[in-house]
Amino acid sequence: MSGSPDRARLERLVAEALALAAHGRFRVEPNPIVGAIVLDRDGAVAGRGFHARWGGPHAEIAALAEAGERARGGTLVVTLEPCANSGKKTPPCVPAIVATGVARVVAGTGDPSPATAGRAANELAAAGILYECGMLDEKCRASIARFVRHLGSDRPWIVAKWAMSIDGRIADAAGASRWISGDRSRELVHELRGAADAVVVGRGTIEADDPSLTCRAPGGRNPLRVVLDSTLAVSPESKVVATARETPTLLICSEGADASRRAELERRGAEVVELAWDGPGQVDPAAAMRVLHGRGVRRVLLESGGRVAGAFARAGIVDQVAVFSAPILLGAGPSPTHGGGWPIEEAPRLEDVRVTSVGEDALIEGYWPSRPST
Ligand code: AOF
Ligand code: ZN
């Protein structure tokens, strides 16, 4: 193995890093999926890494951590230009890269985010590090297409999650939904909550299940709990309201909601935001999501019942779906996306689908189609 890898080898390494990046699919969006490989000064692989979850370390940092001291004098190969900007969820990568003493950085494609685009070149050069960008440019750019498309969006990335019976029901005919999915699926839901900025439900879910909506995964962080409740009819005794002083809860209602109800809910520590009146019995999902975006929420886990999930789906503001399909037959009960459908030829068909076994359940994940089918 030569100390300085040639172009053909670098291209193979970027391709390998792209395969690593794909392990982050469905867990990092709206961030880009990114993979990285570190070679030591002799050209041997010393570390591999990828961006694994929203809010977690970037790919370069993971690969450099695995390489440790072996990174000194070596080469970092990464599918995306390293970030140079601070004020995000994680510290910028460029200074961390400089600190490891690598001699060379090879990036697959430039980062289109205005805050950091092009900065790695100057900053790495200033530190005496050789930098090349554009190795397998087209493939690397294609790998971050969803990130790029979402960059200018005025709403968060929305992951719709539900657990259903094998015959597509999210509760039995009496409304009971505990527990359709198995233990392992429910643990995974806690991980999904821990990697979301906010979890969103409608009032119906609070009334039916009285969930805590906290993250009980080890080391997990609680998302903001958001309830869409046009008339503020949610019970002040419900868990999300009663515990709002420890874990923030935001209630989004329509303007004109009862002032005394509002005062009572606020007295318990819940925060209330009013939206323009949008007809009886509903809060406009897109408007609610814009409110969350305005507060810095970038990734939402939608854990609502079928009526609210159906409204999001029909508004076209679902980006990703995570469905736990459990081997139980209910025969009757509500659908996960209630309230009007599509003829088959117009129905949204998920893209880049991944099916994973989770205990005895199947976890089916996919991206909402980028363009509605015609
Ligand atoms: C990632 N993963 O491996 C790299 C990224 O909010 P943060 O701190 O996670 O930063 C996200 C930005 O960092 C993202 O928009 C992109 O510009 C840059 N690079 N992002 O999520 C990675 N290398
Ligand atoms: Zn970074």
mmCIF file of C-alpha atoms and ligand atoms in Angstrom:
data_model
loop_
_atom_site.group_PDB
_atom_site.id
_atom_site.type_symbol
_atom_site.label_atom_id
_atom_site.label_comp_id
_atom_site.label_asym_id
_atom_site.label_seq_id
_atom_site.Cartn_x
_atom_site.Cartn_y
_atom_site.Cartn_z
ATOM 1 C CA MET A 1 0.000 0.000 0.000
ATOM 2 C CA SER A 2 1.445 3.376 -0.962
ATOM 3 C CA GLY A 3 1.470 6.291 1.471
ATOM 4 C CA SER A 4 -0.375 8.582 -0.901
ATOM 5 C CA PRO A 5 -3.394 6.892 -2.455
ATOM 6 C CA ASP A 6 -3.875 7.430 -6.196
ATOM 7 C CA ARG A 7 -7.054 8.686 -7.791
ATOM 8 C CA ALA A 8 -8.489 5.258 -8.610
ATOM 9 C CA ARG A 9 -8.097 4.173 -5.004
ATOM 10 C CA LEU A 10 -9.577 7.437 -3.712
ATOM 11 C CA GLU A 11 -12.611 6.935 -5.934
ATOM 12 C CA ARG A 12 -13.077 3.437 -4.527
ATOM 13 C CA LEU A 13 -12.781 4.839 -1.011
ATOM 14 C CA VAL A 14 -15.392 7.515 -1.691
ATOM 15 C CA ALA A 15 -17.680 4.802 -3.083
ATOM 16 C CA GLU A 16 -17.122 2.806 0.109
ATOM 17 C CA ALA A 17 -17.798 5.905 2.208
ATOM 18 C CA LEU A 18 -21.064 6.384 0.280
ATOM 19 C CA ALA A 19 -22.085 2.857 1.270
ATOM 20 C CA LEU A 20 -21.283 3.728 4.894
ATOM 21 C CA ALA A 21 -23.325 6.940 4.586
ATOM 22 C CA ALA A 22 -26.382 4.918 3.584
ATOM 23 C CA HIS A 23 -26.507 3.402 7.086
ATOM 24 C CA GLY A 24 -27.686 6.820 8.267
ATOM 25 C CA ARG A 25 -30.768 6.803 6.028
ATOM 26 C CA PHE A 26 -34.051 7.505 7.850
ATOM 27 C CA ARG A 27 -32.174 8.618 10.994
ATOM 28 C CA VAL A 28 -30.377 11.847 10.081
ATOM 29 C CA GLU A 29 -32.716 13.814 7.820
ATOM 30 C CA PRO A 30 -33.082 16.694 7.132
ATOM 31 C CA ASN A 31 -29.289 16.525 7.536
ATOM 32 C CA PRO A 32 -27.372 14.881 4.712
ATOM 33 C CA ILE A 33 -26.241 11.278 4.914
ATOM 34 C CA VAL A 34 -22.448 11.329 5.090
ATOM 35 C CA GLY A 35 -19.734 8.659 5.284
ATOM 36 C CA ALA A 36 -15.987 8.947 5.945
ATOM 37 C CA ILE A 37 -12.840 6.814 5.918
ATOM 38 C CA VAL A 38 -9.455 7.666 7.455
ATOM 39 C CA LEU A 39 -6.194 6.294 6.059
ATOM 40 C CA ASP A 40 -3.022 6.333 8.106
ATOM 41 C CA ARG A 41 0.220 7.786 6.695
ATOM 42 C CA ASP A 42 0.963 4.408 5.047
ATOM 43 C CA GLY A 43 -2.399 4.387 3.290
ATOM 44 C CA ALA A 44 -3.976 1.672 5.458
ATOM 45 C CA VAL A 45 -7.584 2.133 6.607
ATOM 46 C CA ALA A 46 -7.497 3.375 10.207
ATOM 47 C CA GLY A 47 -11.119 4.411 10.784
ATOM 48 C CA ARG A 48 -14.566 4.363 9.272
ATOM 49 C CA GLY A 49 -17.617 6.370 10.254
ATOM 50 C CA PHE A 50 -20.973 7.732 9.195
ATOM 51 C CA HIS A 51 -23.514 10.238 10.448
ATOM 52 C CA ALA A 52 -25.815 7.887 12.336
ATOM 53 C CA ARG A 53 -28.558 9.997 13.869
ATOM 54 C CA TRP A 54 -30.006 13.491 13.930
ATOM 55 C CA GLY A 55 -28.019 15.508 16.472
ATOM 56 C CA GLY A 56 -25.212 12.936 16.590
ATOM 57 C CA PRO A 57 -21.557 13.346 15.559
ATOM 58 C CA HIS A 58 -20.731 13.981 11.926
ATOM 59 C CA ALA A 59 -19.205 11.234 9.804
ATOM 60 C CA GLU A 60 -15.704 12.718 9.816
ATOM 61 C CA ILE A 61 -15.662 12.955 13.599
ATOM 62 C CA ALA A 62 -16.784 9.324 13.958
ATOM 63 C CA ALA A 63 -14.127 8.074 11.515
ATOM 64 C CA LEU A 64 -11.364 10.209 13.070
ATOM 65 C CA ALA A 65 -12.323 8.994 16.553
ATOM 66 C CA GLU A 66 -11.911 5.412 15.390
ATOM 67 C CA ALA A 67 -8.541 6.226 13.803
ATOM 68 C CA GLY A 68 -7.216 8.001 16.907
ATOM 69 C CA GLU A 69 -3.492 8.820 16.679
ATOM 70 C CA ARG A 70 -3.217 6.900 13.419
ATOM 71 C CA ALA A 71 -4.891 9.840 11.639
ATOM 72 C CA ARG A 72 -1.740 11.978 12.064
ATOM 73 C CA GLY A 73 -0.124 12.474 8.663
ATOM 74 C CA GLY A 74 -2.897 10.449 7.013
ATOM 75 C CA THR A 75 -5.820 11.116 4.659
ATOM 76 C CA LEU A 76 -9.461 11.793 5.464
ATOM 77 C CA VAL A 77 -11.911 10.741 2.745
ATOM 78 C CA VAL A 78 -15.453 12.094 3.221
ATOM 79 C CA THR A 79 -18.475 12.151 0.939
ATOM 80 C CA LEU A 80 -19.335 15.806 1.762
ATOM 81 C CA GLU A 81 -17.241 18.920 2.281
ATOM 82 C CA PRO A 82 -16.555 19.163 6.039
ATOM 83 C CA CYS A 83 -18.550 21.852 7.849
ATOM 84 C CA ALA A 84 -16.792 25.009 9.019
ATOM 85 C CA ASN A 85 -19.690 26.824 10.658
ATOM 86 C CA SER A 86 -20.615 26.864 14.318
ATOM 87 C CA GLY A 87 -23.950 27.481 15.984
ATOM 88 C CA LYS A 88 -25.430 24.193 14.769
ATOM 89 C CA LYS A 89 -26.166 21.174 16.922
ATOM 90 C CA THR A 90 -22.581 19.946 16.731
ATOM 91 C CA PRO A 91 -19.264 21.825 16.724
ATOM 92 C CA PRO A 92 -17.770 22.494 13.276
ATOM 93 C CA CYS A 93 -15.694 19.645 11.825
ATOM 94 C CA VAL A 94 -12.908 21.618 10.128
ATOM 95 C CA PRO A 95 -11.125 22.691 13.365
ATOM 96 C CA ALA A 96 -11.509 19.134 14.717
ATOM 97 C CA ILE A 97 -9.954 17.764 11.516
ATOM 98 C CA VAL A 98 -7.058 20.238 11.756
ATOM 99 C CA ALA A 99 -6.443 19.161 15.366
ATOM 100 C CA THR A 100 -5.939 15.518 14.365
ATOM 101 C CA GLY A 101 -2.950 16.388 12.173
ATOM 102 C CA VAL A 102 -4.201 14.724 8.973
ATOM 103 C CA ALA A 103 -2.170 15.779 5.957
ATOM 104 C CA ARG A 104 -4.862 15.505 3.312
ATOM 105 C CA VAL A 105 -8.656 15.741 3.000
ATOM 106 C CA VAL A 106 -10.577 14.430 -0.003
ATOM 107 C CA ALA A 107 -14.278 15.328 -0.232
ATOM 108 C CA GLY A 108 -16.887 13.857 -2.568
ATOM 109 C CA THR A 109 -18.854 17.023 -3.201
ATOM 110 C CA GLY A 110 -19.276 20.571 -1.920
ATOM 111 C CA ASP A 111 -21.743 21.447 0.844
ATOM 112 C CA PRO A 112 -24.483 23.642 -0.655
ATOM 113 C CA SER A 113 -25.540 25.104 2.745
ATOM 114 C CA PRO A 114 -24.899 28.849 2.478
ATOM 115 C CA ALA A 115 -23.398 28.984 5.991
ATOM 116 C CA THR A 116 -20.483 26.700 5.168
ATOM 117 C CA ALA A 117 -20.292 26.243 1.368
ATOM 118 C CA GLY A 118 -16.720 26.527 0.148
ATOM 119 C CA ARG A 119 -15.197 27.442 3.513
ATOM 120 C CA ALA A 120 -13.384 24.138 4.050
ATOM 121 C CA ALA A 121 -11.001 24.873 1.157
ATOM 122 C CA ASN A 122 -9.666 28.113 2.679
ATOM 123 C CA GLU A 123 -9.602 26.960 6.258
ATOM 124 C CA LEU A 124 -7.867 23.641 5.538
ATOM 125 C CA ALA A 125 -5.365 25.333 3.237
ATOM 126 C CA ALA A 126 -4.614 27.880 5.962
ATOM 127 C CA ALA A 127 -3.769 24.951 8.237
ATOM 128 C CA GLY A 128 -1.433 23.479 5.610
ATOM 129 C CA ILE A 129 -3.757 20.578 4.757
ATOM 130 C CA LEU A 130 -4.046 19.435 1.157
ATOM 131 C CA TYR A 131 -7.730 19.588 0.135
ATOM 132 C CA GLU A 132 -9.503 18.300 -2.950
ATOM 133 C CA CYS A 133 -13.249 18.395 -3.484
ATOM 134 C CA GLY A 134 -15.297 16.714 -6.227
ATOM 135 C CA MET A 135 -14.153 13.093 -6.134
ATOM 136 C CA LEU A 136 -17.209 11.125 -7.445
ATOM 137 C CA ASP A 137 -19.033 14.440 -7.400
ATOM 138 C CA GLU A 138 -22.181 13.303 -9.189
ATOM 139 C CA LYS A 139 -22.808 10.260 -6.987
ATOM 140 C CA CYS A 140 -22.068 12.188 -3.808
ATOM 141 C CA ARG A 141 -24.386 14.997 -4.859
ATOM 142 C CA ALA A 142 -27.131 12.492 -5.639
ATOM 143 C CA SER A 143 -26.726 10.984 -2.160
ATOM 144 C CA ILE A 144 -27.658 14.302 -0.515
ATOM 145 C CA ALA A 145 -30.491 15.235 -2.889
ATOM 146 C CA ARG A 146 -33.155 15.096 -0.154
ATOM 147 C CA PHE A 147 -31.087 17.339 2.094
ATOM 148 C CA VAL A 148 -30.631 19.852 -0.724
ATOM 149 C CA ARG A 149 -34.328 19.809 -1.609
ATOM 150 C CA HIS A 150 -35.270 20.484 2.004
ATOM 151 C CA LEU A 151 -32.698 23.281 2.558
ATOM 152 C CA GLY A 152 -34.977 26.195 1.809
ATOM 153 C CA SER A 153 -38.076 24.687 3.396
ATOM 154 C CA ASP A 154 -40.118 26.657 5.906
ATOM 155 C CA ARG A 155 -41.193 23.566 7.802
ATOM 156 C CA PRO A 156 -39.407 20.746 9.641
ATOM 157 C CA TRP A 157 -38.643 17.307 8.181
ATOM 158 C CA ILE A 158 -41.637 15.193 9.190
ATOM 159 C CA VAL A 159 -41.409 11.504 10.051
ATOM 160 C CA ALA A 160 -44.852 9.895 10.326
ATOM 161 C CA LYS A 161 -44.729 6.853 12.573
ATOM 162 C CA TRP A 162 -47.424 4.381 13.445
ATOM 163 C CA ALA A 163 -47.777 0.846 14.719
ATOM 164 C CA MET A 164 -50.433 -1.258 13.062
ATOM 165 C CA SER A 165 -51.811 -4.743 12.984
ATOM 166 C CA ILE A 166 -50.995 -6.913 10.027
ATOM 167 C CA ASP A 167 -54.401 -5.947 8.625
ATOM 168 C CA GLY A 168 -53.647 -2.231 8.845
ATOM 169 C CA ARG A 169 -55.470 -1.140 12.022
ATOM 170 C CA ILE A 170 -53.916 1.177 14.605
ATOM 171 C CA ALA A 171 -56.399 0.253 17.365
ATOM 172 C CA ASP A 172 -59.123 -2.295 17.953
ATOM 173 C CA ALA A 173 -62.802 -1.487 17.431
ATOM 174 C CA ALA A 174 -63.032 -0.167 21.012
ATOM 175 C CA GLY A 175 -60.055 2.146 20.469
ATOM 176 C CA ALA A 176 -57.458 0.167 22.465
ATOM 177 C CA SER A 177 -53.981 0.363 20.930
ATOM 178 C CA ARG A 178 -51.804 -0.960 23.761
ATOM 179 C CA TRP A 179 -49.883 -2.894 22.707
ATOM 180 C CA ILE A 180 -50.049 -3.723 19.047
ATOM 181 C CA SER A 181 -46.296 -3.727 18.465
ATOM 182 C CA GLY A 182 -43.702 -5.687 20.428
ATOM 183 C CA ASP A 183 -41.247 -4.531 23.128
ATOM 184 C CA ARG A 184 -38.334 -4.049 20.753
ATOM 185 C CA SER A 185 -40.414 -1.814 18.458
ATOM 186 C CA ARG A 186 -41.465 0.277 21.405
ATOM 187 C CA GLU A 187 -37.830 0.690 22.452
ATOM 188 C CA LEU A 188 -37.004 1.823 18.951
ATOM 189 C CA VAL A 189 -39.773 4.433 19.149
ATOM 190 C CA HIS A 190 -37.989 5.911 22.157
ATOM 191 C CA GLU A 191 -34.822 6.161 20.078
ATOM 192 C CA LEU A 192 -36.788 7.892 17.327
ATOM 193 C CA ARG A 193 -38.177 10.349 19.891
ATOM 194 C CA GLY A 194 -34.690 11.021 21.219
ATOM 195 C CA ALA A 195 -33.580 11.926 17.703
ATOM 196 C CA ALA A 196 -36.462 14.336 17.033
ATOM 197 C CA ASP A 197 -36.722 17.977 18.054
ATOM 198 C CA ALA A 198 -40.459 17.633 18.574
ATOM 199 C CA VAL A 199 -43.076 14.910 18.760
ATOM 200 C CA VAL A 200 -46.526 15.855 17.450
ATOM 201 C CA VAL A 201 -49.943 14.330 18.187
ATOM 202 C CA GLY A 202 -53.560 15.438 18.002
ATOM 203 C CA ARG A 203 -55.784 15.812 21.041
ATOM 204 C CA GLY A 204 -57.408 12.470 20.199
ATOM 205 C CA THR A 205 -54.209 10.586 21.026
ATOM 206 C CA ILE A 206 -53.988 12.275 24.436
ATOM 207 C CA GLU A 207 -57.623 11.379 25.159
ATOM 208 C CA ALA A 208 -57.267 7.789 23.981
ATOM 209 C CA ASP A 209 -53.862 6.845 25.429
ATOM 210 C CA ASP A 210 -52.717 9.613 27.789
ATOM 211 C CA PRO A 211 -49.086 9.073 26.673
ATOM 212 C CA SER A 212 -46.038 10.757 28.267
ATOM 213 C CA LEU A 213 -44.338 11.186 24.858
ATOM 214 C CA THR A 214 -40.943 11.336 26.544
ATOM 215 C CA CYS A 215 -37.793 9.553 25.421
ATOM 216 C CA ARG A 216 -36.988 6.661 27.726
ATOM 217 C CA ALA A 217 -34.031 5.418 25.653
ATOM 218 C CA PRO A 218 -30.775 5.365 27.638
ATOM 219 C CA GLY A 219 -29.083 8.760 27.418
ATOM 220 C CA GLY A 220 -31.930 10.074 25.256
ATOM 221 C CA ARG A 221 -33.148 13.636 25.245
ATOM 222 C CA ASN A 222 -36.817 14.558 25.439
ATOM 223 C CA PRO A 223 -38.321 16.211 22.376
ATOM 224 C CA LEU A 224 -40.693 19.157 22.667
ATOM 225 C CA ARG A 225 -44.197 17.671 23.032
ATOM 226 C CA VAL A 226 -46.721 19.263 20.715
ATOM 227 C CA VAL A 227 -50.485 18.714 20.773
ATOM 228 C CA LEU A 228 -52.730 19.973 17.983
ATOM 229 C CA ASP A 229 -55.934 20.884 19.781
ATOM 230 C CA SER A 230 -58.113 23.436 18.002
ATOM 231 C CA THR A 231 -60.415 24.153 20.971
ATOM 232 C CA LEU A 232 -57.992 23.515 23.869
ATOM 233 C CA ALA A 233 -60.243 20.729 25.097
ATOM 234 C CA VAL A 234 -57.295 18.647 26.289
ATOM 235 C CA SER A 235 -57.529 17.685 29.947
ATOM 236 C CA PRO A 236 -55.339 19.680 32.355
ATOM 237 C CA GLU A 237 -54.877 16.330 34.142
ATOM 238 C CA SER A 238 -53.371 14.643 31.088
ATOM 239 C CA LYS A 239 -49.737 13.577 31.492
ATOM 240 C CA VAL A 240 -48.352 15.931 28.856
ATOM 241 C CA VAL A 241 -49.980 18.933 30.541
ATOM 242 C CA ALA A 242 -49.458 17.802 34.147
ATOM 243 C CA THR A 243 -45.705 17.315 33.540
ATOM 244 C CA ALA A 244 -45.209 20.367 31.320
ATOM 245 C CA ARG A 245 -42.983 22.081 33.879
ATOM 246 C CA GLU A 246 -40.427 19.261 33.664
ATOM 247 C CA THR A 247 -40.749 18.527 29.934
ATOM 248 C CA PRO A 248 -42.086 21.349 27.755
ATOM 249 C CA THR A 249 -45.475 20.908 26.111
ATOM 250 C CA LEU A 250 -46.804 23.178 23.399
ATOM 251 C CA LEU A 251 -50.510 23.256 22.576
ATOM 252 C CA ILE A 252 -51.434 24.613 19.160
ATOM 253 C CA CYS A 253 -55.040 25.765 18.905
ATOM 254 C CA SER A 254 -57.250 27.881 16.687
ATOM 255 C CA GLU A 255 -57.798 31.521 17.508
ATOM 256 C CA GLY A 256 -60.822 32.086 19.674
ATOM 257 C CA ALA A 257 -60.164 29.072 21.906
ATOM 258 C CA ASP A 258 -61.669 29.509 25.362
ATOM 259 C CA ALA A 259 -59.590 31.964 27.418
ATOM 260 C CA SER A 260 -60.233 30.316 30.778
ATOM 261 C CA ARG A 261 -59.201 26.921 29.440
ATOM 262 C CA ARG A 262 -56.081 28.536 28.088
ATOM 263 C CA ALA A 263 -55.300 30.156 31.439
ATOM 264 C CA GLU A 264 -55.738 26.848 33.248
ATOM 265 C CA LEU A 265 -53.440 24.973 30.837
ATOM 266 C CA GLU A 266 -50.831 27.707 31.054
ATOM 267 C CA ARG A 267 -51.058 27.649 34.842
ATOM 268 C CA ARG A 268 -49.979 23.991 34.636
ATOM 269 C CA GLY A 269 -46.945 24.994 32.607
ATOM 270 C CA ALA A 270 -48.107 24.238 29.061
ATOM 271 C CA GLU A 271 -47.463 26.820 26.393
ATOM 272 C CA VAL A 272 -50.264 27.794 24.016
ATOM 273 C CA VAL A 273 -50.006 29.154 20.476
ATOM 274 C CA GLU A 274 -53.062 30.265 18.516
ATOM 275 C CA LEU A 275 -53.367 29.874 14.762
ATOM 276 C CA ALA A 276 -55.815 31.601 12.453
ATOM 277 C CA TRP A 277 -59.215 29.871 12.475
ATOM 278 C CA ASP A 278 -59.243 27.070 9.932
ATOM 279 C CA GLY A 279 -62.730 25.677 10.251
ATOM 280 C CA PRO A 280 -64.234 23.635 13.043
ATOM 281 C CA GLY A 281 -62.330 20.755 14.568
ATOM 282 C CA GLN A 282 -58.968 21.140 12.916
ATOM 283 C CA VAL A 283 -55.675 22.919 13.097
ATOM 284 C CA ASP A 284 -54.008 23.431 9.717
ATOM 285 C CA PRO A 285 -51.054 21.019 9.819
ATOM 286 C CA ALA A 286 -48.873 23.092 7.477
ATOM 287 C CA ALA A 287 -49.409 26.257 9.536
ATOM 288 C CA ALA A 288 -48.643 24.359 12.747
ATOM 289 C CA MET A 289 -45.424 23.032 11.237
ATOM 290 C CA ARG A 290 -44.390 26.538 10.191
ATOM 291 C CA VAL A 291 -44.806 27.611 13.819
ATOM 292 C CA LEU A 292 -42.471 24.809 14.906
ATOM 293 C CA HIS A 293 -39.947 25.710 12.216
ATOM 294 C CA GLY A 294 -39.995 29.293 13.468
ATOM 295 C CA ARG A 295 -38.939 27.950 16.862
ATOM 296 C CA GLY A 296 -35.976 26.050 15.439
ATOM 297 C CA VAL A 297 -37.629 22.622 15.229
ATOM 298 C CA ARG A 298 -36.059 20.812 12.272
ATOM 299 C CA ARG A 299 -37.115 17.178 12.731
ATOM 300 C CA VAL A 300 -40.594 16.110 13.857
ATOM 301 C CA LEU A 301 -41.840 12.685 14.832
ATOM 302 C CA LEU A 302 -45.562 12.572 14.074
ATOM 303 C CA GLU A 303 -47.101 10.018 16.449
ATOM 304 C CA SER A 304 -50.724 10.972 16.001
ATOM 305 C CA GLY A 305 -53.737 8.848 15.259
ATOM 306 C CA GLY A 306 -55.153 8.324 11.796
ATOM 307 C CA ARG A 307 -57.154 11.519 11.470
ATOM 308 C CA VAL A 308 -54.209 13.852 12.018
ATOM 309 C CA ALA A 309 -51.749 11.639 10.090
ATOM 310 C CA GLY A 310 -54.240 11.535 7.222
ATOM 311 C CA ALA A 311 -54.444 15.335 7.210
ATOM 312 C CA PHE A 312 -50.641 15.607 7.083
ATOM 313 C CA ALA A 313 -50.459 13.053 4.282
ATOM 314 C CA ARG A 314 -53.118 14.795 2.220
ATOM 315 C CA ALA A 315 -51.391 18.151 2.803
ATOM 316 C CA GLY A 316 -48.262 16.549 1.288
ATOM 317 C CA ILE A 317 -46.109 17.445 4.275
ATOM 318 C CA VAL A 318 -44.906 13.983 5.280
ATOM 319 C CA ASP A 319 -41.262 13.371 4.326
ATOM 320 C CA GLN A 320 -40.643 9.942 5.732
ATOM 321 C CA VAL A 321 -42.758 7.094 7.047
ATOM 322 C CA ALA A 322 -41.845 4.561 9.758
ATOM 323 C CA VAL A 323 -44.448 1.828 10.117
ATOM 324 C CA PHE A 324 -44.263 -1.011 12.593
ATOM 325 C CA SER A 325 -46.364 -3.859 11.283
ATOM 326 C CA ALA A 326 -47.125 -6.374 14.009
ATOM 327 C CA PRO A 327 -48.262 -9.995 13.573
ATOM 328 C CA ILE A 328 -51.681 -9.489 15.143
ATOM 329 C CA LEU A 329 -55.018 -9.495 13.348
ATOM 330 C CA LEU A 330 -57.644 -7.014 14.585
ATOM 331 C CA GLY A 331 -60.302 -7.360 11.900
ATOM 332 C CA ALA A 332 -61.783 -3.933 12.701
ATOM 333 C CA GLY A 333 -60.559 -0.555 13.913
ATOM 334 C CA PRO A 334 -59.192 2.744 12.610
ATOM 335 C CA SER A 335 -56.813 3.183 9.679
ATOM 336 C CA PRO A 336 -53.414 4.914 10.119
ATOM 337 C CA THR A 337 -54.325 7.618 7.585
ATOM 338 C CA HIS A 338 -57.994 8.304 7.906
ATOM 339 C CA GLY A 339 -60.195 10.643 5.910
ATOM 340 C CA GLY A 340 -60.111 10.094 2.189
ATOM 341 C CA GLY A 341 -57.629 8.406 -0.064
ATOM 342 C CA TRP A 342 -56.181 8.270 -3.539
ATOM 343 C CA PRO A 343 -56.960 6.079 -6.522
ATOM 344 C CA ILE A 344 -54.106 3.575 -6.946
ATOM 345 C CA GLU A 345 -52.592 5.330 -9.930
ATOM 346 C CA GLU A 346 -52.316 8.614 -7.950
ATOM 347 C CA ALA A 347 -51.449 7.162 -4.566
ATOM 348 C CA PRO A 348 -48.119 8.113 -2.991
ATOM 349 C CA ARG A 349 -45.768 5.141 -3.223
ATOM 350 C CA LEU A 350 -42.795 5.367 -0.869
ATOM 351 C CA GLU A 351 -39.291 5.561 -2.289
ATOM 352 C CA ASP A 352 -36.036 3.834 -1.273
ATOM 353 C CA VAL A 353 -37.951 1.544 1.050
ATOM 354 C CA ARG A 354 -36.164 -0.413 3.761
ATOM 355 C CA VAL A 355 -37.756 -3.288 5.663
ATOM 356 C CA THR A 356 -36.145 -4.403 8.928
ATOM 357 C CA SER A 357 -37.125 -7.119 11.388
ATOM 358 C CA VAL A 358 -37.638 -5.690 14.853
ATOM 359 C CA GLY A 359 -38.410 -8.596 17.154
ATOM 360 C CA GLU A 360 -41.473 -10.132 15.574
ATOM 361 C CA ASP A 361 -42.546 -6.895 13.904
ATOM 362 C CA ALA A 362 -41.561 -5.570 10.492
ATOM 363 C CA LEU A 363 -40.374 -1.967 10.429
ATOM 364 C CA ILE A 364 -41.147 -0.512 7.008
ATOM 365 C CA GLU A 365 -39.466 2.804 6.262
ATOM 366 C CA GLY A 366 -39.552 4.891 3.137
ATOM 367 C CA TYR A 367 -39.416 8.425 1.826
ATOM 368 C CA TRP A 368 -42.495 10.229 0.632
ATOM 369 C CA PRO A 369 -42.334 10.519 -3.157
ATOM 370 C CA SER A 370 -40.599 13.719 -4.200
ATOM 371 C CA ARG A 371 -43.274 14.372 -6.799
ATOM 372 C CA PRO A 372 -46.824 13.098 -6.551
ATOM 373 C CA SER A 373 -47.357 10.335 -9.077
ATOM 374 C CA THR A 374 -49.590 11.257 -11.978
HETATM 375 C C1 AOF B 1 -24.305 16.108 8.871
HETATM 376 N N1 AOF B 1 -23.514 15.017 8.949
HETATM 377 O O1 AOF B 1 -21.601 13.975 8.671
HETATM 378 C C2 AOF B 1 -21.797 16.217 7.970
HETATM 379 C C3 AOF B 1 -22.653 17.363 7.869
HETATM 380 O O2 AOF B 1 -26.763 20.542 12.774
HETATM 381 P P1 AOF B 1 -25.460 19.831 12.672
HETATM 382 O O3 AOF B 1 -24.458 20.329 13.667
HETATM 383 O O4 AOF B 1 -25.594 18.332 12.692
HETATM 384 O O5 AOF B 1 -24.839 20.258 11.253
HETATM 385 C C4 AOF B 1 -25.502 19.940 10.072
HETATM 386 C C5 AOF B 1 -24.756 20.498 8.873
HETATM 387 O O6 AOF B 1 -23.407 20.066 8.832
HETATM 388 C C6 AOF B 1 -25.349 20.033 7.563
HETATM 389 O O7 AOF B 1 -26.331 20.904 7.159
HETATM 390 C C7 AOF B 1 -24.164 20.053 6.606
HETATM 391 O O8 AOF B 1 -24.041 21.336 6.054
HETATM 392 C C8 AOF B 1 -22.954 19.852 7.500
HETATM 393 N N2 AOF B 1 -22.256 18.527 7.322
HETATM 394 N N3 AOF B 1 -23.891 17.243 8.337
HETATM 395 O O9 AOF B 1 -25.440 16.047 9.277
HETATM 396 C C9 AOF B 1 -22.279 15.011 8.535
HETATM 397 N N4 AOF B 1 -20.528 16.218 7.536
HETATM 398 ZN ZN ZN B 2 -19.431 18.544 10.258
#
